[in-house]
Amino acid sequence: MDSAIRSRITGVGSYVPPRVVTNQELTEYMDTSDEWIVERTGIHTRHWVDPETSTSDLALEAAQRALAAAGVDGPDLDMIMLATLSPDHQFPGTACFLQAKMALPGVPALDVRQQCSGFIYAMAIADQFIRAGTYQKVLIAGAEVHSKGLELSTRGRDVSVLFGDGAGAVVVEAAQVTDPEREPHVFSTHLHADGTFAKELWLGAPGMGYVGPYVNEGAFERGEQYPQMNGRTVFVHAVKHMAESVMEALDANGVELEDVELFFFHQANQRISEAAAHRLGIPGDKVFNTIDRFGNTTAASIPIGLDCAVQAGKLQPGMLVACAAFGSGFTWCSLLLRW
Ligand code: COA
């Protein structure tokens, strides 16, 4: 049998900060209710950092757990990537801050800024480096600190109730695969974007896109330093594109929907996951959800889901797994792998 170099996830880890924020607590900051949030989103709690903690701090915790699970030492990594929409600072990239905290001078550090699709975009990049034979061991972290940037008032309630802080990470390694039917490896990634929807879910300020200075007073008065979202448009496109992404992955690999044992959809909203599952005609118990506990953790949501599924004993070696994400950009993508 022929053998080929493929990438394989050899370790996964996740970390959420200890502070649990209930829907009830949010009612102290804005006009909302536990009932509204649970009914519209499925979210019961999310985690928030303390003031001292940054995105790269969360990524570091998750990365250390993923490395331990893989049995890989940091200095053996060929590359690290960090997917986030909530960078420590405007520049340099947050992957550089993570790399410094991991004490890995010289290792390439790349930020991936595709928001909720960031983890799968990073997986695609790692997969290509590994298939090409350039790198053997790549760390990918998805990490977000949303809580410091949310508008905690009634004006911002449509967005602020959705998002939570957290991080997930994987170690991806090169593997010689001779039997793709059985051996763990990444089958494919498929990536898409449509920038005509860029301002349907975005954070404008501060930014060079403004007429005038980067720190634009008018933008702050309008609250453009907070995420803005057209929730209904996002909802409709998320369901459509995540379902289509799954089918694209299956068609490309000659795999039947029934063969997939576990699905991980980006955790935007429980109703989006349910609608995508319904559109595909897959049973709800094949979709692994964490939104009830963590809210939307953007680039962290899929690796957090993978780690929680491993810990819950739901994700077992050899399982065929399909992941799909959708987010700001708009961007959407899929990842098909044998675990
Ligand atoms: N608490 C209470 N009321 C709220 C609220 C909140 N947190 N947020 C919005 N509302 C109000 C609105 O002001 C509106 O009031 P009105 O009828 O008086 O104008 C009402 O609830 C209904 O708002 P609407 O936007 O129509 O609700 P919805 O059913 O579309 O649900 C979302 C809103 C945000 C939950 C939903 O659109 C959604 O999940 N969209 C996708 C968001 C997402 O996943 N984003 C991240 C993608 S990666």
Coordinates of C-alpha atoms and ligand atoms in Angstrom, one line a residue:
M1 CA 0.0 0.0 0.0
D2 CA 1.2 3.5 -0.8
S3 CA 2.0 5.7 2.0
A4 CA 1.8 9.5 2.2
I5 CA 2.8 12.3 4.6
R6 CA -0.4 13.6 6.3
S7 CA -1.0 15.7 9.3
R8 CA -2.4 14.3 12.5
I9 CA -3.6 15.9 15.7
T10 CA -1.6 14.2 18.4
G11 CA -2.7 16.3 21.4
V12 CA -5.4 18.7 22.4
G13 CA -5.8 21.0 25.4
S14 CA -8.0 23.8 26.6
Y15 CA -8.3 26.4 29.3
V16 CA -11.0 28.7 30.4
P17 CA -10.5 31.3 33.2
P18 CA -12.0 30.4 36.5
R19 CA -14.6 33.1 36.8
V20 CA -18.0 31.9 35.7
V21 CA -20.5 34.6 34.6
T22 CA -24.1 33.7 34.7
N23 CA -26.9 35.2 32.6
Q24 CA -28.3 36.5 35.9
E25 CA -25.1 38.5 36.5
L26 CA -25.4 40.1 33.0
T27 CA -28.8 41.5 34.1
E28 CA -26.8 43.8 36.5
Y29 CA -25.2 45.5 33.5
M30 CA -28.0 45.5 30.9
D31 CA -31.7 45.0 30.3
T32 CA -31.7 41.3 29.5
S33 CA -32.9 38.1 31.2
D34 CA -31.8 34.5 31.7
E35 CA -34.9 33.4 29.9
W36 CA -34.2 35.5 26.8
I37 CA -30.6 34.4 26.6
V38 CA -31.3 30.7 27.1
E39 CA -34.2 30.7 24.6
R40 CA -32.4 32.6 21.8
T41 CA -28.9 31.2 22.3
G42 CA -28.7 28.2 24.6
I43 CA -26.1 29.9 26.6
H44 CA -26.3 29.5 30.5
T45 CA -22.8 30.7 31.5
R46 CA -19.5 31.9 30.0
H47 CA -16.1 32.5 31.6
W48 CA -14.4 35.9 31.9
V49 CA -10.8 36.7 32.7
D50 CA -9.5 38.8 35.5
P51 CA -8.0 42.2 34.6
E52 CA -4.4 40.9 34.6
T53 CA -5.0 38.1 32.0
S54 CA -4.5 38.5 28.3
T55 CA -5.3 36.4 25.2
S56 CA -1.7 35.0 25.0
D57 CA -2.0 34.0 28.7
L58 CA -5.0 31.8 27.9
A59 CA -3.3 30.5 24.8
L60 CA -0.3 29.6 26.9
E61 CA -2.3 27.4 29.3
A62 CA -4.1 25.6 26.5
A63 CA -0.8 25.2 24.5
Q64 CA 0.9 23.6 27.6
R65 CA -1.9 21.2 28.0
A66 CA -1.9 20.2 24.3
L67 CA 1.9 19.7 24.3
A68 CA 1.6 17.5 27.4
A69 CA -1.2 15.5 25.8
A70 CA 0.9 15.0 22.6
G71 CA 4.1 14.2 24.6
V72 CA 5.9 16.9 22.6
D73 CA 8.4 19.4 24.1
G74 CA 8.0 23.0 23.1
P75 CA 11.5 23.3 21.7
D76 CA 10.7 20.5 19.2
L77 CA 8.0 22.7 17.6
D78 CA 8.6 23.9 14.0
M79 CA 6.0 26.6 14.1
I80 CA 3.3 28.1 16.3
M81 CA 0.1 29.7 15.1
L82 CA -2.4 31.7 17.2
A83 CA -5.9 32.3 15.9
T84 CA -7.7 35.2 17.6
L85 CA -9.9 38.2 17.0
S86 CA -8.9 39.7 20.4
P87 CA -5.2 40.3 20.1
D88 CA -3.1 41.3 23.1
H89 CA -2.1 44.5 21.2
Q90 CA -2.5 45.8 17.6
F91 CA 1.0 44.7 16.8
P92 CA 3.1 42.6 17.0
G93 CA 0.9 39.6 16.5
T94 CA -0.3 37.8 19.6
A95 CA 1.5 34.6 18.4
C96 CA 4.8 36.5 19.2
F97 CA 3.7 37.2 22.8
L98 CA 2.7 33.5 23.1
Q99 CA 6.0 32.4 21.6
A100 CA 7.9 34.6 24.2
K101 CA 5.8 33.1 27.0
M102 CA 6.6 29.6 25.7
A103 CA 10.4 30.6 25.6
L104 CA 10.8 29.5 22.0
P105 CA 13.0 32.1 20.4
G106 CA 13.5 31.5 16.7
V107 CA 10.4 29.4 16.2
P108 CA 8.1 31.1 13.5
A109 CA 5.0 32.6 15.1
L110 CA 2.0 33.4 12.9
D111 CA -1.3 35.1 13.8
V112 CA -4.4 34.0 11.9
R113 CA -7.1 36.6 12.0
Q114 CA -10.1 34.8 10.5
Q115 CA -12.2 35.1 13.7
C116 CA -14.6 32.2 14.3
S117 CA -13.0 30.4 11.3
G118 CA -9.5 31.1 12.5
F119 CA -8.8 27.6 14.0
I120 CA -9.7 25.8 10.8
Y121 CA -7.9 28.3 8.6
A122 CA -4.8 27.7 10.8
M123 CA -5.3 23.9 10.5
A124 CA -5.3 24.4 6.7
I125 CA -2.0 26.3 6.9
A126 CA -0.4 23.6 9.1
D127 CA -1.7 20.8 6.9
Q128 CA -0.1 22.4 3.9
F129 CA 3.3 22.9 5.6
I130 CA 3.2 19.3 6.8
R131 CA 2.1 17.7 3.5
A132 CA 4.9 19.7 1.8
G133 CA 7.4 18.2 4.2
T134 CA 8.5 21.7 5.4
Y135 CA 7.4 21.2 9.1
Q136 CA 6.9 18.1 11.3
K137 CA 5.4 19.6 14.5
V138 CA 3.1 22.6 14.6
L139 CA 1.2 24.1 17.5
I140 CA -2.1 25.8 16.9
A141 CA -3.9 27.8 19.6
G142 CA -7.2 29.5 19.3
A143 CA -7.7 32.0 22.1
E144 CA -10.0 34.9 23.0
V145 CA -10.5 37.5 25.6
H146 CA -13.8 39.0 24.7
S147 CA -14.9 40.2 28.1
K148 CA -12.6 43.2 28.2
G149 CA -14.0 44.5 24.9
L150 CA -17.7 44.0 25.2
E151 CA -20.2 46.9 25.6
L152 CA -21.8 45.9 28.9
S153 CA -24.9 48.0 28.5
T154 CA -28.3 47.6 27.0
R155 CA -27.0 49.1 23.7
G156 CA -24.6 46.3 23.4
R157 CA -26.7 43.5 24.7
D158 CA -27.3 41.6 21.4
V159 CA -23.5 40.9 21.2
S160 CA -22.4 41.0 24.8
V161 CA -24.5 38.1 26.0
L162 CA -23.0 35.8 23.3
F163 CA -19.3 35.9 23.9
G164 CA -17.0 34.2 26.4
D165 CA -13.2 34.0 27.1
G166 CA -11.2 30.8 26.6
A167 CA -8.5 29.0 24.7
G168 CA -8.0 25.6 23.0
A169 CA -4.9 24.2 21.3
V170 CA -3.7 21.3 19.3
V171 CA -0.4 19.8 18.3
V172 CA -0.4 18.7 14.7
E173 CA 2.4 16.3 13.6
A174 CA 3.5 14.7 10.3
A175 CA 2.6 11.1 10.0
Q176 CA 3.2 8.4 7.4
V177 CA -0.3 7.2 6.5
T178 CA -0.6 3.9 4.7
D179 CA -4.2 3.1 5.5
P180 CA -6.4 6.2 5.4
E181 CA -9.5 4.2 6.2
R182 CA -8.1 3.5 9.7
E183 CA -5.2 5.7 10.6
P184 CA -5.7 9.1 12.3
H185 CA -5.0 12.0 9.9
V186 CA -6.5 15.1 8.3
F187 CA -8.4 14.3 5.1
S188 CA -9.0 17.9 4.0
T189 CA -9.7 21.5 4.8
H190 CA -11.8 23.8 2.6
L191 CA -11.8 27.5 3.1
H192 CA -14.1 30.3 1.9
A193 CA -14.7 34.0 2.4
D194 CA -17.0 36.8 1.2
G195 CA -15.8 40.2 2.2
T196 CA -18.9 41.9 0.9
F197 CA -20.4 41.0 4.2
A198 CA -17.4 42.4 6.2
K199 CA -19.4 45.0 8.1
E200 CA -22.3 42.6 9.1
L201 CA -20.1 41.4 12.0
W202 CA -17.1 43.6 12.7
L203 CA -15.2 45.9 15.0
G204 CA -14.3 49.1 13.3
A205 CA -12.4 51.3 15.7
P206 CA -9.6 52.2 16.0
G207 CA -8.6 51.6 12.4
M208 CA -6.8 52.9 9.4
G209 CA -10.1 52.5 7.4
Y210 CA -11.5 55.7 8.8
V211 CA -11.2 59.0 7.1
G212 CA -8.8 60.9 9.3
P213 CA -6.9 59.6 12.3
Y214 CA -6.7 56.0 13.4
V215 CA -8.1 56.9 16.8
N216 CA -11.3 58.5 15.6
E217 CA -13.4 60.4 18.1
G218 CA -16.6 60.1 16.2
A219 CA -16.2 56.4 16.0
F220 CA -15.8 56.1 19.7
E221 CA -18.9 58.2 20.3
R222 CA -20.8 55.9 18.0
G223 CA -19.5 52.9 20.0
E224 CA -17.5 51.5 17.1
Q225 CA -14.8 50.2 19.4
Y226 CA -17.3 47.5 20.3
P227 CA -18.3 44.6 18.1
Q228 CA -21.3 45.4 15.8
M229 CA -23.5 42.6 14.4
N230 CA -26.5 42.1 12.2
G231 CA -27.6 39.0 14.2
R232 CA -30.2 37.8 11.7
T233 CA -28.0 38.0 8.7
V234 CA -25.2 36.2 10.6
F235 CA -27.7 33.5 11.7
V236 CA -29.0 32.7 8.2
H237 CA -25.5 32.7 6.6
A238 CA -24.0 30.6 9.4
V239 CA -26.6 27.8 9.1
K240 CA -26.3 27.7 5.3
H241 CA -22.5 27.9 5.0
M242 CA -21.7 25.5 7.9
A243 CA -24.1 22.9 6.4
E244 CA -22.6 23.4 2.9
S245 CA -19.1 23.2 4.2
V246 CA -19.7 19.8 5.7
M247 CA -21.1 18.5 2.4
E248 CA -18.2 20.0 0.5
A249 CA -15.8 18.1 2.7
L250 CA -17.7 14.8 2.4
D251 CA -18.0 15.1 -1.4
A252 CA -14.3 15.9 -1.8
N253 CA -13.4 12.7 0.1
G254 CA -16.1 10.4 -1.1
V255 CA -17.5 10.0 2.4
E256 CA -21.2 9.5 3.3
L257 CA -22.9 11.7 5.9
E258 CA -23.8 8.6 7.9
D259 CA -20.1 7.7 8.2
V260 CA -19.2 10.8 10.2
E261 CA -19.3 9.8 13.9
L262 CA -19.1 13.3 15.5
F263 CA -19.6 16.8 14.2
F264 CA -18.1 20.0 15.7
F265 CA -19.8 23.2 14.6
H266 CA -18.4 26.5 15.6
Q267 CA -20.3 27.4 18.8
A268 CA -22.0 30.6 17.8
N269 CA -25.5 29.8 19.1
Q270 CA -27.2 26.6 20.0
R271 CA -30.0 27.4 17.6
I272 CA -27.5 27.8 14.7
S273 CA -26.0 24.3 15.5
E274 CA -29.4 22.8 15.7
A275 CA -30.5 24.4 12.4
A276 CA -27.3 23.3 10.7
A277 CA -27.8 19.7 11.9
H278 CA -31.5 19.8 10.8
R279 CA -30.5 21.1 7.4
L280 CA -28.0 18.2 7.0
G281 CA -30.5 15.7 8.5
I282 CA -28.1 14.5 11.2
P283 CA -29.2 13.5 14.7
G284 CA -28.5 16.0 17.4
D285 CA -26.5 13.5 19.5
K286 CA -23.8 13.5 16.8
V287 CA -23.1 17.2 17.3
F288 CA -20.9 18.1 20.2
N289 CA -21.9 21.4 21.8
T290 CA -20.2 23.4 24.6
I291 CA -22.1 26.7 24.0
D292 CA -24.2 26.3 27.1
R293 CA -21.1 26.5 29.4
F294 CA -18.7 28.7 27.5
G295 CA -20.8 30.9 25.1
N296 CA -19.1 31.8 21.8
T297 CA -15.3 31.6 22.2
T298 CA -14.7 32.4 18.5
A299 CA -11.4 30.9 17.4
A300 CA -11.2 28.8 20.6
S301 CA -14.6 27.1 20.2
I302 CA -13.6 24.1 18.0
P303 CA -10.4 23.1 19.9
I304 CA -12.2 23.6 23.2
G305 CA -15.0 21.3 21.9
L306 CA -12.4 18.7 20.8
D307 CA -10.8 18.7 24.2
C308 CA -14.1 18.6 26.1
A309 CA -15.2 15.7 23.9
V310 CA -12.0 13.8 24.6
Q311 CA -12.4 14.4 28.3
A312 CA -16.0 13.3 28.2
G313 CA -15.0 10.1 26.4
K314 CA -17.1 11.0 23.4
L315 CA -14.3 11.5 21.0
Q316 CA -12.4 8.2 20.6
P317 CA -9.4 7.3 18.5
G318 CA -10.3 6.2 15.0
M319 CA -13.5 8.2 14.8
L320 CA -14.4 10.1 11.6
V321 CA -14.9 13.8 12.6
A322 CA -16.3 16.7 10.6
C323 CA -15.8 20.3 11.8
A324 CA -17.3 23.4 10.3
A325 CA -17.0 27.1 11.2
F326 CA -18.5 30.3 10.1
G327 CA -17.8 33.8 11.2
S328 CA -16.9 37.4 10.6
G329 CA -15.6 38.2 7.2
F330 CA -17.8 36.4 6.3
T331 CA -15.6 33.4 6.4
W332 CA -16.5 29.7 6.5
C333 CA -14.6 26.5 6.3
S334 CA -14.5 22.7 7.0
L335 CA -12.1 20.2 8.4
L336 CA -12.5 16.4 7.9
L337 CA -10.3 14.1 9.9
R338 CA -9.9 10.7 11.5
W339 CA -9.2 11.3 15.1
Ligands
COA1 N1 -31.6 40.5 25.9 C1 -32.9 40.9 25.8 N2 -33.4 41.3 24.6 C2 -32.5 41.4 23.6 C3 -31.2 41.1 23.7 C4 -30.7 40.6 24.9 N3 -29.5 40.2 25.1 N4 -30.6 41.3 22.5 C5 -31.5 41.8 21.7 N5 -32.7 41.9 22.3 C6 -34.0 42.3 21.8 C7 -33.9 43.2 20.6 O1 -33.6 44.5 20.9 C8 -35.3 43.0 20.0 O2 -36.1 43.8 20.6 P1 -37.3 44.6 19.8 O3 -38.1 43.5 19.2 O4 -38.0 45.4 20.8 O5 -36.6 45.4 18.7 C9 -35.6 41.6 20.3 O6 -34.8 41.2 21.4 C10 -35.5 40.6 19.2 O7 -34.2 40.8 18.7 P2 -33.7 40.0 17.4 O8 -32.4 40.5 17.0 O9 -34.8 39.9 16.4 O10 -33.6 38.5 18.1 P3 -33.1 37.2 17.4 O11 -34.2 36.2 17.6 O12 -32.6 37.4 16.0 O13 -31.9 36.8 18.3 C11 -29.5 36.8 18.3 C12 -30.8 37.6 18.4 C13 -28.3 37.7 18.3 C14 -29.5 35.8 19.4 C15 -29.6 36.0 16.9 O14 -29.8 36.9 15.9 C16 -28.3 35.3 16.7 O15 -27.9 34.4 17.4 N6 -27.6 35.6 15.6 C17 -26.3 35.1 15.3 C18 -25.3 35.7 16.2 C19 -24.0 35.0 16.2 O16 -24.0 33.8 16.3 N7 -22.9 35.8 16.2 C20 -21.7 35.3 16.2 C21 -21.4 34.5 14.9 S1 -19.8 33.9 14.8

